mmCIF file of C-alpha atoms and ligand atoms in Angstrom:
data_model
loop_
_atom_site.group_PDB
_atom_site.id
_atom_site.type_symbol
_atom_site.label_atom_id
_atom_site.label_comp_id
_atom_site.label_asym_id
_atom_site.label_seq_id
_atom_site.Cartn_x
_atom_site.Cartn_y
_atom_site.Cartn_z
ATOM 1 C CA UNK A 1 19.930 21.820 -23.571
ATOM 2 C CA UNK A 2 16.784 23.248 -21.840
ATOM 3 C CA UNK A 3 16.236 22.337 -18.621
ATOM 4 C CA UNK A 4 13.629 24.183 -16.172
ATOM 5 C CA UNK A 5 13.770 24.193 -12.488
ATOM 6 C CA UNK A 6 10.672 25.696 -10.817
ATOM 7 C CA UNK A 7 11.728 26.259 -6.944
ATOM 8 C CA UNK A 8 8.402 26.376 -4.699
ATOM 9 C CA UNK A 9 5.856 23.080 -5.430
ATOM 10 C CA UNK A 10 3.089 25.253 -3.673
ATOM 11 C CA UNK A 11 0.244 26.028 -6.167
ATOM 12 C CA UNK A 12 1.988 28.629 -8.332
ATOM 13 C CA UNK A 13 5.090 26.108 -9.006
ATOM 14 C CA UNK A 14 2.030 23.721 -9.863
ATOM 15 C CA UNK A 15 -0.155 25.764 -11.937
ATOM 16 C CA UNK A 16 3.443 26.326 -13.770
ATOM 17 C CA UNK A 17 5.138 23.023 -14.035
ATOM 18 C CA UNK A 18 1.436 21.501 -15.090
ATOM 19 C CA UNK A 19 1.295 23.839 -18.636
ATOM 20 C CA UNK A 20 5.060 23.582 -18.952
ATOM 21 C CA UNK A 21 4.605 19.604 -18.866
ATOM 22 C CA UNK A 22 1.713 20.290 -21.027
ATOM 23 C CA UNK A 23 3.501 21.720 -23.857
ATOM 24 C CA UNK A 24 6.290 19.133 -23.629
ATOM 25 C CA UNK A 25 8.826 21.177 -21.825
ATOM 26 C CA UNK A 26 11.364 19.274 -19.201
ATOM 27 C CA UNK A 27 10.688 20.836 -15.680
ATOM 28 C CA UNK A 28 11.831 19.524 -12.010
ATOM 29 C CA UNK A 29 9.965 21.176 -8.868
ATOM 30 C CA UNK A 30 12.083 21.785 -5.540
ATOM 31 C CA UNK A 31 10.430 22.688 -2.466
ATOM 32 C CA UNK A 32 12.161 22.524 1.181
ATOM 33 C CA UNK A 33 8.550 21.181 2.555
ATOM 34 C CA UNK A 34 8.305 17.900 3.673
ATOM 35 C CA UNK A 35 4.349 17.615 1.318
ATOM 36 C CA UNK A 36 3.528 19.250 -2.023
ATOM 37 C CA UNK A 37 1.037 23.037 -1.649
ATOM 38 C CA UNK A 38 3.376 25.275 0.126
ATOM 39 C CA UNK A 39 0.474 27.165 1.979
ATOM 40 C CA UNK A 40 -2.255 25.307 1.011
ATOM 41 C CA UNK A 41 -1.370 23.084 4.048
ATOM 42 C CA UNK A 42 -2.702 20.427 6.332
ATOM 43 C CA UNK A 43 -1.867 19.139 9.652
ATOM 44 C CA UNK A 44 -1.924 15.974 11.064
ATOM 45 C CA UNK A 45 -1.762 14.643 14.674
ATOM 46 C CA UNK A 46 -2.884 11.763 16.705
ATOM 47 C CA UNK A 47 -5.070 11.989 19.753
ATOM 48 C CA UNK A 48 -5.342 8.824 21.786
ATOM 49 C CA UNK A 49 -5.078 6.767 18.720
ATOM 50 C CA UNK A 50 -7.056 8.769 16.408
ATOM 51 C CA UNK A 51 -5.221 10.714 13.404
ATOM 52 C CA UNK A 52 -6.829 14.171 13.232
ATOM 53 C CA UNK A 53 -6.045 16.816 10.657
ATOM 54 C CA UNK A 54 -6.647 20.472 10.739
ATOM 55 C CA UNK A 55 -6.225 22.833 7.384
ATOM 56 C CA UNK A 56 -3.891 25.224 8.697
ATOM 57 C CA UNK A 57 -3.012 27.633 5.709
ATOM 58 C CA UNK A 58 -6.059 27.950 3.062
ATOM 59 C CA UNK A 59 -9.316 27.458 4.393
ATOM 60 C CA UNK A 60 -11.242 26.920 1.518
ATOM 61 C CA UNK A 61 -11.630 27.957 -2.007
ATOM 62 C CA UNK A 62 -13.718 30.645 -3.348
ATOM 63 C CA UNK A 63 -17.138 30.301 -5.208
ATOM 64 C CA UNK A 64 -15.534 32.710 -8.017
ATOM 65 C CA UNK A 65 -15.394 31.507 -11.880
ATOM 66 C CA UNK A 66 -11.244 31.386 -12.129
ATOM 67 C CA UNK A 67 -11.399 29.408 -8.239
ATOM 68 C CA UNK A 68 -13.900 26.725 -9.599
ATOM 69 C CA UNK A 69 -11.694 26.099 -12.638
ATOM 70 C CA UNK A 70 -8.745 25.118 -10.704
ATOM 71 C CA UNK A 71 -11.182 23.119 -8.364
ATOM 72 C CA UNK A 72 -12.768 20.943 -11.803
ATOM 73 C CA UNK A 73 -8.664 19.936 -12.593
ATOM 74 C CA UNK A 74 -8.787 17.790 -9.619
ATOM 75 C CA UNK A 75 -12.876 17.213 -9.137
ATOM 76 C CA UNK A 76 -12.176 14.109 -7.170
ATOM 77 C CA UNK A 77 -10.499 15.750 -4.211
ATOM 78 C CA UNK A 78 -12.853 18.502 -3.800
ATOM 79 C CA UNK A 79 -16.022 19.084 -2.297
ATOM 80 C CA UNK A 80 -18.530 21.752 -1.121
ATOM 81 C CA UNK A 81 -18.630 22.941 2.536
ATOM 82 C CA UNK A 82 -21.733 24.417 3.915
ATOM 83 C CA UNK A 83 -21.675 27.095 6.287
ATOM 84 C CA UNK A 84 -24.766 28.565 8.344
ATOM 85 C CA UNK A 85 -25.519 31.538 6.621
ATOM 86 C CA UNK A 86 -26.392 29.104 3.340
ATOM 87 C CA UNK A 87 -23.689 30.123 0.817
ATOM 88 C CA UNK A 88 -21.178 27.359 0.597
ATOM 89 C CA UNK A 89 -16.586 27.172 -0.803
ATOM 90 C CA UNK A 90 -14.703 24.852 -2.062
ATOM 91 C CA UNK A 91 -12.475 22.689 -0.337
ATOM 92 C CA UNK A 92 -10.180 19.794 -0.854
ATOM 93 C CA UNK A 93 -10.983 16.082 0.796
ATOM 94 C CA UNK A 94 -10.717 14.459 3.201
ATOM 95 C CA UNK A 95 -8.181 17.842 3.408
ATOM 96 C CA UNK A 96 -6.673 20.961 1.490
ATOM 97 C CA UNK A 97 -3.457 19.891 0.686
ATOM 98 C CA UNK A 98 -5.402 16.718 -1.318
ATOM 99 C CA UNK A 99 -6.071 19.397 -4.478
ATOM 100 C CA UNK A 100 -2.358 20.526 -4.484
ATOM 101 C CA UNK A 101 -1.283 16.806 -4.350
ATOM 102 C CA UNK A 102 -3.802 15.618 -6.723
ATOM 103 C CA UNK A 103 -2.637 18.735 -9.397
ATOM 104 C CA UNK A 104 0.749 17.743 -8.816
ATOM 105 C CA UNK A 105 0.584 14.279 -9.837
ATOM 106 C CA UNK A 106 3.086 12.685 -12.109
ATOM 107 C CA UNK A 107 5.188 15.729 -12.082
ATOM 108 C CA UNK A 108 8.951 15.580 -11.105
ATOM 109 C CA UNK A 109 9.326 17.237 -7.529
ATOM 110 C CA UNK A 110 12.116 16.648 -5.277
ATOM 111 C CA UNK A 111 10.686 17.688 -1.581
ATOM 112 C CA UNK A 112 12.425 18.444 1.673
ATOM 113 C CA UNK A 113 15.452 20.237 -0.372
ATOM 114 C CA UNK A 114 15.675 23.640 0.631
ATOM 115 C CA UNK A 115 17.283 26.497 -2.205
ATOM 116 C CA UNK A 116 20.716 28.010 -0.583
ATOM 117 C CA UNK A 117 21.673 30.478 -3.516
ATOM 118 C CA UNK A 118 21.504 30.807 -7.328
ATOM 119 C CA UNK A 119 23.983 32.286 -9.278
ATOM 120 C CA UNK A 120 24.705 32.882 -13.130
ATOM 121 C CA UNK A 121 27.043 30.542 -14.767
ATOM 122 C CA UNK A 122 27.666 31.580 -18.111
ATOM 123 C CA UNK A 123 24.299 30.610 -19.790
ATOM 124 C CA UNK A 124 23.259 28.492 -17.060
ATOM 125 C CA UNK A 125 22.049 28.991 -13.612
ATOM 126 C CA UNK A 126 23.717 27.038 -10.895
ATOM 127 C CA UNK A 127 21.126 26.177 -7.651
ATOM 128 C CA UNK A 128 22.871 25.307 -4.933
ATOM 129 C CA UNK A 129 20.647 23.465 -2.581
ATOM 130 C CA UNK A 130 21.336 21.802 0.984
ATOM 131 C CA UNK A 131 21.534 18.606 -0.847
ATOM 132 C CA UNK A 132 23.835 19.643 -3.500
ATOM 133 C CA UNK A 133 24.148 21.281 -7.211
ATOM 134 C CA UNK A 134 22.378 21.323 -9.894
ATOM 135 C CA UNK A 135 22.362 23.577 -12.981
ATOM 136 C CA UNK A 136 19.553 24.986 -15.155
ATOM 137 C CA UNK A 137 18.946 26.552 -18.486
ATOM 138 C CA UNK A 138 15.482 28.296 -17.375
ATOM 139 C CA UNK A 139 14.649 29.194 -13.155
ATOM 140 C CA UNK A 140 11.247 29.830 -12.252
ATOM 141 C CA UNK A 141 10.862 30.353 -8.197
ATOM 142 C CA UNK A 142 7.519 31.039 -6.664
ATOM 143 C CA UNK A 143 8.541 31.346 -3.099
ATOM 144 C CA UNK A 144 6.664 34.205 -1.109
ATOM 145 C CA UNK A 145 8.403 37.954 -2.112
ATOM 146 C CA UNK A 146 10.146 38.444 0.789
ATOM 147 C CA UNK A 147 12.339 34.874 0.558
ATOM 148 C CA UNK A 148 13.893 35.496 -2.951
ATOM 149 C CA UNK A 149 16.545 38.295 -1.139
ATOM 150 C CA UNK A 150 17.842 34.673 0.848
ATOM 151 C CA UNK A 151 18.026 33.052 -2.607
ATOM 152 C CA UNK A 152 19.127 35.736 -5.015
ATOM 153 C CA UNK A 153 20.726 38.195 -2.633
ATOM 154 C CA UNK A 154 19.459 42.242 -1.590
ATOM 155 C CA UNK A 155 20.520 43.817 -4.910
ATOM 156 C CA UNK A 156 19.233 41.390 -7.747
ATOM 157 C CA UNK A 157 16.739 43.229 -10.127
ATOM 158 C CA UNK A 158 14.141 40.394 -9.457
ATOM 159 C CA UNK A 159 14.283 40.808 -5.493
ATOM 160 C CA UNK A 160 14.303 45.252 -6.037
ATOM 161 C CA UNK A 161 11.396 44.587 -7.943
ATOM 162 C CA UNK A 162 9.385 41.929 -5.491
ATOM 163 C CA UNK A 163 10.156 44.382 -3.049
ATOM 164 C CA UNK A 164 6.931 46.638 -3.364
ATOM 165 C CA UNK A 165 4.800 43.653 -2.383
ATOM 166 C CA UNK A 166 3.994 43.438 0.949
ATOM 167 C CA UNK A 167 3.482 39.611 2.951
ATOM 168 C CA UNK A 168 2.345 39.757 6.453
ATOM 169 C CA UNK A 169 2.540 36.809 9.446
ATOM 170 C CA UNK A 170 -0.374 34.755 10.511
ATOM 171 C CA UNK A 171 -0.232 33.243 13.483
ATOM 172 C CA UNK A 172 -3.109 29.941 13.602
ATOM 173 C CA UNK A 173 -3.997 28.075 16.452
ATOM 174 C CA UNK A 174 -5.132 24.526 15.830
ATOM 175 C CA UNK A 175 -7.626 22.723 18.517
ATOM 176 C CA UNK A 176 -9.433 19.931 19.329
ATOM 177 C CA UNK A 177 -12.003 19.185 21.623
ATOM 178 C CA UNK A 178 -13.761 16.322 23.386
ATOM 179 C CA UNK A 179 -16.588 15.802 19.917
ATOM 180 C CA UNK A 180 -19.709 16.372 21.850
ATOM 181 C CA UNK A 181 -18.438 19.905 23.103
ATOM 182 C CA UNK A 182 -21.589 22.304 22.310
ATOM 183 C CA UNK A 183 -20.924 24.742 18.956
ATOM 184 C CA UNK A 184 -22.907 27.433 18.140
ATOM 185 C CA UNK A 185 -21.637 28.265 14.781
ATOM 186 C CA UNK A 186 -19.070 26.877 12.286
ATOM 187 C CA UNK A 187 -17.189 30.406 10.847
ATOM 188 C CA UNK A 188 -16.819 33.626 12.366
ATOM 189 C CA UNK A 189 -14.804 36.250 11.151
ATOM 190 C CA UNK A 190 -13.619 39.267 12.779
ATOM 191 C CA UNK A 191 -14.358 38.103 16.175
ATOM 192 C CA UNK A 192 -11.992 40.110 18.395
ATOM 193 C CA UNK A 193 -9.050 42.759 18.817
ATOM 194 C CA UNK A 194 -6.929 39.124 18.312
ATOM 195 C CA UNK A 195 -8.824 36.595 16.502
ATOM 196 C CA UNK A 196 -9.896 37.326 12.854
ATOM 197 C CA UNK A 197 -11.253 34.249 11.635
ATOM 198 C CA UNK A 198 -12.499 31.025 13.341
ATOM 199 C CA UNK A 199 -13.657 28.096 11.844
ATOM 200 C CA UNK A 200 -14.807 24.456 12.641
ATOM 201 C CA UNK A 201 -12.453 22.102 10.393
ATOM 202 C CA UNK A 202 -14.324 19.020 11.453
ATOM 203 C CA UNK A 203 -17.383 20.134 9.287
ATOM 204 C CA UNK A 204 -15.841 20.550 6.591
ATOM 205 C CA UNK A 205 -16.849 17.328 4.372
ATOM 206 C CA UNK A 206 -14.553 13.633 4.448
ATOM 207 C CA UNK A 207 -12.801 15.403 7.927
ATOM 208 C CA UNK A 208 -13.028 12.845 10.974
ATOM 209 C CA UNK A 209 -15.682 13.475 13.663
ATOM 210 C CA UNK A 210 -13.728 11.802 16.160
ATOM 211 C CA UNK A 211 -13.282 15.246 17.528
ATOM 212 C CA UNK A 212 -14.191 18.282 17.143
ATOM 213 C CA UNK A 213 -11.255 20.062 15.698
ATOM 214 C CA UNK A 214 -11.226 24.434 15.706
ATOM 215 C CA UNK A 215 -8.472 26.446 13.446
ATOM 216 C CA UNK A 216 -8.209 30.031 14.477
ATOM 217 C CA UNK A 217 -6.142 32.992 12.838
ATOM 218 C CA UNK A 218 -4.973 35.890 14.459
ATOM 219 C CA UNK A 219 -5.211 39.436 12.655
ATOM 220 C CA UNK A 220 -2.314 40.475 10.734
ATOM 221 C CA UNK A 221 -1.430 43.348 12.910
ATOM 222 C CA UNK A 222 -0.996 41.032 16.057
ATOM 223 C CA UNK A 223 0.417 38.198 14.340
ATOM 224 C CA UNK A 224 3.143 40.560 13.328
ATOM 225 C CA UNK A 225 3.662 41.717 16.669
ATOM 226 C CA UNK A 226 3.847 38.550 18.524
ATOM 227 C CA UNK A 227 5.764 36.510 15.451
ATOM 228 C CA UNK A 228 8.896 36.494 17.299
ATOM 229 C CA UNK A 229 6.837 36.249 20.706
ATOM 230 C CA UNK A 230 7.505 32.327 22.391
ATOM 231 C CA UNK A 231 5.673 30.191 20.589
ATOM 232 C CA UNK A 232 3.708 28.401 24.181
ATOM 233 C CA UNK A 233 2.518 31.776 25.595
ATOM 234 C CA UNK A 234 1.081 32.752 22.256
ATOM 235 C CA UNK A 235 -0.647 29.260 22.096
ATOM 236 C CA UNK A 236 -1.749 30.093 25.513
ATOM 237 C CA UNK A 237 -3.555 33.216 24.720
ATOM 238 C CA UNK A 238 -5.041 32.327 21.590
ATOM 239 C CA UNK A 239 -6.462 29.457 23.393
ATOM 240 C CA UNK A 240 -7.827 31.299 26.207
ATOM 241 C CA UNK A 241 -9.710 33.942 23.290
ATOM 242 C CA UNK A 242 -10.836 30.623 21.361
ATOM 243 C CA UNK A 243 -12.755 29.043 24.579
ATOM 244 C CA UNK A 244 -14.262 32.030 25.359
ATOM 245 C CA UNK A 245 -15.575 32.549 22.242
ATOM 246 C CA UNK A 246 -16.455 28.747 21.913
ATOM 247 C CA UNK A 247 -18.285 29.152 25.158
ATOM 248 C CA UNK A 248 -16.009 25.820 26.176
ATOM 249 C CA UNK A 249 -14.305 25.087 29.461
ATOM 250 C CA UNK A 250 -10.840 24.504 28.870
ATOM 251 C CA UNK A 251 -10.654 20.858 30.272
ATOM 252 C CA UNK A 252 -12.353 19.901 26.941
ATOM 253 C CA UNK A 253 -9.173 20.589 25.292
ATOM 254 C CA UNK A 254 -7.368 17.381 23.908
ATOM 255 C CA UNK A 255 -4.928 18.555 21.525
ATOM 256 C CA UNK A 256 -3.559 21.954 20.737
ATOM 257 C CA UNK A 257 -0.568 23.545 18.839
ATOM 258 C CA UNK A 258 0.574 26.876 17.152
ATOM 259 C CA UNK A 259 1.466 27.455 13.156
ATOM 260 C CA UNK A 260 3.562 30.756 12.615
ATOM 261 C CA UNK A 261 3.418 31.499 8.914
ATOM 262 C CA UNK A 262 5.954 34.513 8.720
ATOM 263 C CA UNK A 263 4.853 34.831 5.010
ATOM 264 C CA UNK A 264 1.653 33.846 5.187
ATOM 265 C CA UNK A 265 -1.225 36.957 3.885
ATOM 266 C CA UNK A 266 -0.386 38.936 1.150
ATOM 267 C CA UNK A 267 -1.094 42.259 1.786
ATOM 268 C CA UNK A 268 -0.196 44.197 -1.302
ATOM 269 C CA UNK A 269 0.398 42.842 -4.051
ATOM 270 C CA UNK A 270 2.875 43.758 -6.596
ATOM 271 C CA UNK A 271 0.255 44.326 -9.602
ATOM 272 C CA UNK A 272 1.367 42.382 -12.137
ATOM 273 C CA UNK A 273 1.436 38.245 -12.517
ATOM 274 C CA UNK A 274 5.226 37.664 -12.711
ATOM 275 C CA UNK A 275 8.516 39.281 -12.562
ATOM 276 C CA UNK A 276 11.225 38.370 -15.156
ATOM 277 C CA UNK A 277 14.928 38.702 -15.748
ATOM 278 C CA UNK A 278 16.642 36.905 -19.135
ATOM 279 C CA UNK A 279 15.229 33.290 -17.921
ATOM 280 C CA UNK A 280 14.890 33.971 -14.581
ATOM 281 C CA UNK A 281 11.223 34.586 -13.122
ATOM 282 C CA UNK A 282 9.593 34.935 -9.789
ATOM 283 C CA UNK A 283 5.587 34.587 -9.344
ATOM 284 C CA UNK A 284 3.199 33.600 -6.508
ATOM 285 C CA UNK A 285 0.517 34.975 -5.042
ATOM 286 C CA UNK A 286 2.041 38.355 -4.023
ATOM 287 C CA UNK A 287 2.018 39.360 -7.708
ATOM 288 C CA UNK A 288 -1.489 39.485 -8.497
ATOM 289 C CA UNK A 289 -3.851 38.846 -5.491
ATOM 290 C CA UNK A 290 -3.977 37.949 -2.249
ATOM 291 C CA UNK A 291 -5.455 34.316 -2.909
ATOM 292 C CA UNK A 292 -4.579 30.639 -4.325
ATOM 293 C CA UNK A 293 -6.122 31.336 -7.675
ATOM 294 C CA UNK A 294 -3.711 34.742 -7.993
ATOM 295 C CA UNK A 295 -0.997 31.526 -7.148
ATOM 296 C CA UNK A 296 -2.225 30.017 -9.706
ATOM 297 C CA UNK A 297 -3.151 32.651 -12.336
ATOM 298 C CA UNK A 298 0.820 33.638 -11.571
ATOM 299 C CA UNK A 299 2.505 30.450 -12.621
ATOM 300 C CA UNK A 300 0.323 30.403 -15.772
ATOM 301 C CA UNK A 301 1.164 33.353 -16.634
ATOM 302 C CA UNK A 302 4.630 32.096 -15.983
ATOM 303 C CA UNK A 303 4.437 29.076 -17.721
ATOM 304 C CA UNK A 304 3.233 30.845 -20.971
ATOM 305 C CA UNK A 305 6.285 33.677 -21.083
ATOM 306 C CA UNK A 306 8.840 30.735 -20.419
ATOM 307 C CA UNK A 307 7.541 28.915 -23.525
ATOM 308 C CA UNK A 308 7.475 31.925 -25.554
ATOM 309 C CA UNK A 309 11.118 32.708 -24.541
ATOM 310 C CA UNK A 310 11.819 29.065 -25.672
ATOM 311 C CA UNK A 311 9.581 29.899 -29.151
ATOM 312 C CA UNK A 312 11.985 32.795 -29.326
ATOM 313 C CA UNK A 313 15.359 31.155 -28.632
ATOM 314 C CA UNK A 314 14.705 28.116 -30.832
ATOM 315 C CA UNK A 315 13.816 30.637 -33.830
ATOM 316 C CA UNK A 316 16.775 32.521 -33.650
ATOM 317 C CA UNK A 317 19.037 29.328 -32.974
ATOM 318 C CA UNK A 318 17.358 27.457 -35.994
ATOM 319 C CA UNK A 319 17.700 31.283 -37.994
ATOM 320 C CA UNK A 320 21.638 31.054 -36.784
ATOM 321 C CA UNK A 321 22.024 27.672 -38.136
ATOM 322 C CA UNK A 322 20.168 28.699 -41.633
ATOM 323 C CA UNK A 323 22.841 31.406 -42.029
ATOM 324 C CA UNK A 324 25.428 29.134 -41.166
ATOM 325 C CA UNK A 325 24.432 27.146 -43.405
HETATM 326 C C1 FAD B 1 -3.334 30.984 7.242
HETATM 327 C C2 FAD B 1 -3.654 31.178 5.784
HETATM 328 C C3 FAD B 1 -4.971 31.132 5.353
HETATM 329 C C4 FAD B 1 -5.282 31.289 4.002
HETATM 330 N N1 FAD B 1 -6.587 31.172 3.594
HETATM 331 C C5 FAD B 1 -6.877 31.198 2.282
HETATM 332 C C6 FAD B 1 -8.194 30.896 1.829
HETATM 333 O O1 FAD B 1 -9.086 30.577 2.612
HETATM 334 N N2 FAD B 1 -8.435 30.946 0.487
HETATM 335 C C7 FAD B 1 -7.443 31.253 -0.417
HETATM 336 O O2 FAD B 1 -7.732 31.260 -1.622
HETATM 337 N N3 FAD B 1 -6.190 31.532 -0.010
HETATM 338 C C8 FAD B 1 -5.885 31.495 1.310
HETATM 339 N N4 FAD B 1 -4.598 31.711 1.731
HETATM 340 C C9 FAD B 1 -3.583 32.083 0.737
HETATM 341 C C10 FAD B 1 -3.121 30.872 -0.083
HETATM 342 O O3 FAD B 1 -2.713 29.846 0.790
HETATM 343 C C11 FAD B 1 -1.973 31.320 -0.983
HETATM 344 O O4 FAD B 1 -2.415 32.392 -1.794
HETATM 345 C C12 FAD B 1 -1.428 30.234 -1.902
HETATM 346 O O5 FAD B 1 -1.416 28.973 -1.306
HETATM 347 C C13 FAD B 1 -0.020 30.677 -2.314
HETATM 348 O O6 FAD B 1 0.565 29.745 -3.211
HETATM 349 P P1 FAD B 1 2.042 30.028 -3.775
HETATM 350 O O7 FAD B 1 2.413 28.884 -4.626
HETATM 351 O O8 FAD B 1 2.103 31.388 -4.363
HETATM 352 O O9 FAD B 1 2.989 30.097 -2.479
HETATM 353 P P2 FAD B 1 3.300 28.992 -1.384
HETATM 354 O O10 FAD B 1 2.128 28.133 -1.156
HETATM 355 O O11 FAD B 1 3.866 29.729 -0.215
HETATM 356 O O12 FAD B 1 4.439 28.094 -2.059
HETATM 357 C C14 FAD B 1 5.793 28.447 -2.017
HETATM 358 C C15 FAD B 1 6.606 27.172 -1.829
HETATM 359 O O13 FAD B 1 7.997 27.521 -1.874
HETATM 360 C C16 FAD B 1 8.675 26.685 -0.964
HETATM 361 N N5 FAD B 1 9.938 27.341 -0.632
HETATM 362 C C17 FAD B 1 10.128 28.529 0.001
HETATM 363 N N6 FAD B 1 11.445 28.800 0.096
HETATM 364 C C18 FAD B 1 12.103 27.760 -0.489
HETATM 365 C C19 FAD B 1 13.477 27.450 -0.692
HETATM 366 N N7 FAD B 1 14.459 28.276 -0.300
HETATM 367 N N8 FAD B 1 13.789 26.291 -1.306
HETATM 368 C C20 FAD B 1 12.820 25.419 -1.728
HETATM 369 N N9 FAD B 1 11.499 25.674 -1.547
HETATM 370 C C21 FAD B 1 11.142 26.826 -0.948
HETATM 371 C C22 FAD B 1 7.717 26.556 0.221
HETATM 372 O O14 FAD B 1 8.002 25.392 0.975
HETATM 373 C C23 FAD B 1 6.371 26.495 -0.487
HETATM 374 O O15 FAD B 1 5.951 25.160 -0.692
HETATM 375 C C24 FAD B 1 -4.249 31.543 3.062
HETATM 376 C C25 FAD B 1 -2.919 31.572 3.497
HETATM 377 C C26 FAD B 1 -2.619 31.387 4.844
HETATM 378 C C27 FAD B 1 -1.183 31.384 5.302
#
């Protein structure tokens, strides 16, 4: 009996599961997350009484041909966000993690069940997963390269393989100020030896105004260095680099906290959209790009070499049978 499991419901397991679904195949998602997008992520918090959000992974889409396609699937959670210099991205509304919802509707995903191990079990796959077993004819997992080795163990072919592509931490401060706290722009990139990219998530279209609401990333090379670093005195000092570079006293602070993505930035990729082993593959980002539609253009890819190993099986069991016969 075929049977798929895809582990990771971020945009790769999406992309996937969507043209496996498609083409009539059975698939079930797993992701440990507690919402559907993996990285494509929003926050949420209340200040005072007022539910704020702040896109903490992707900031936006980009204005390329293969970005807007994915954008069209789900046309009535995205929208475009203007920034100061004219040009304008995509983004999801009223957040990011709307698109990755929206794509993953009516599909069969179990959330907040984290992947222990998968081993071989004759022609099956056994997943065992912190709430119990579960077998599978066909595994696809999409989880970022460096967290198959916890799934498949250090010597599998898949992991040896994966292991060229390089993932690097992000560390993101998320911050809200008193709303009529003066802003003199809405991105900036590069902005200091620290700080590589700040933008103002409250501009972004269908986001509330109740405050106004700051994400900034730290460069790779410092995010790596401070990953393990406590969590409060890194808030502290990205804070401290944010209201300087706001130009904002610090008392206009209402809410702040800190997102460590370990695996969060690609920084090479493995050059090539999916890595493969009998009916075992492994795809994300990492593969191709650096971005959500390499996520996406990975679990396509995916999705079209698992149905062609199911083309393949079914000929030779129906060619079997004829001989039998
Ligand atoms: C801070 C930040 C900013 C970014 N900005 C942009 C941007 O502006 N534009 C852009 O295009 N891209 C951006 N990206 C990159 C983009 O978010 C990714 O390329 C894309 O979301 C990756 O999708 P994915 O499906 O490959 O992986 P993921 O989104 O990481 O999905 C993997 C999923 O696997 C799950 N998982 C992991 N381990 C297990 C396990 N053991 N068991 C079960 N589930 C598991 C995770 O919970 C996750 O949901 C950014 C990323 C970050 C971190």
């Amino acid at each position: 009996m075929i049977d798929i499991v895809i582990i990771g419901a971020g945009m790769s397991g999406i992309a996937c599961a969507r043209a496996l679904r498609i083409a009539g195949a059975p698939v079930r998602l797993i992701d440990k997350g507690r919402g559907i997008g993996g990285r494509m992520a929003t926050r949420r918090a209340a200040v005072s009484g007022n539910s704020i959000t702040f896109d903490h992974g992707a900031q936006y889409l980009d204005q390329t041909e293969d970005a807007a396609s994915i954008a069209a699937l789900g046309q009535e959670v995205v929208d475009r966000w203007s920034l100061a210099d004219g040009t304008s991205r995509i983004v999801g509304v009223p957040t990011m993690a709307a698109l990755p919802k929206a794509l993953a509707n009516g599909l069969n995903i179990t959330l907040n069940t984290r992947v222990r191990t998968l081993r071989t079990c004759g022609d099956l796959y056994e997943i065992e997963t912190d709430a119990g077993r579960m077998t599978a004819s066909h595994v696809v997992i999409t989880v970022p390269a460096p967290q198959l080795a916890s799934i498949l163990g250090e010597t599998n072919a898949i992991v040896q393989q994966a292991s060229s592509a390089v993932m690097l931490p992000c560390l993101t401060l998320m911050a809200a100020f008193i709303p009529d706290t003066p802003a003199s722009f809405v991105t900036k990139r590069d902005v200091n030896p620290v700080l590589s990219w700040i933008a103002q998530n409250n501009t972004k279209p269908g986001r509330s105004k109740a405050y106004q609401t700051w994400v900034a990333q730290a460069h790779p090379d410092w995010s790596t260095t401070n990953i393990d670093v406590d969590r409060s005195e890194i808030k502290a000092q990205m804070l401290d680099l944010l209201c300087s570079e706001l130009g904002v006293h610090p008392t206009k602070l209402c809410y702040a906290d800190l997102q460590g993505w370990r695996y969060g930035l690609v920084e090479k990729p493995l050059g090539k959209s999916f890595v493969k082993h009998g009916t075992l593959w492994a795809g994300g980002d990492w593969c191709c790009g650096t971005k959500v539609q390499d996520a996406w253009q990975s679990g396509t890819d995916i999705a079209t070499n698992v149905l062609r190993t199911l083309e393949l099986s079914s000929s030779l069991r129906s060619e079997v049978a004829i001989q039998r016969w």
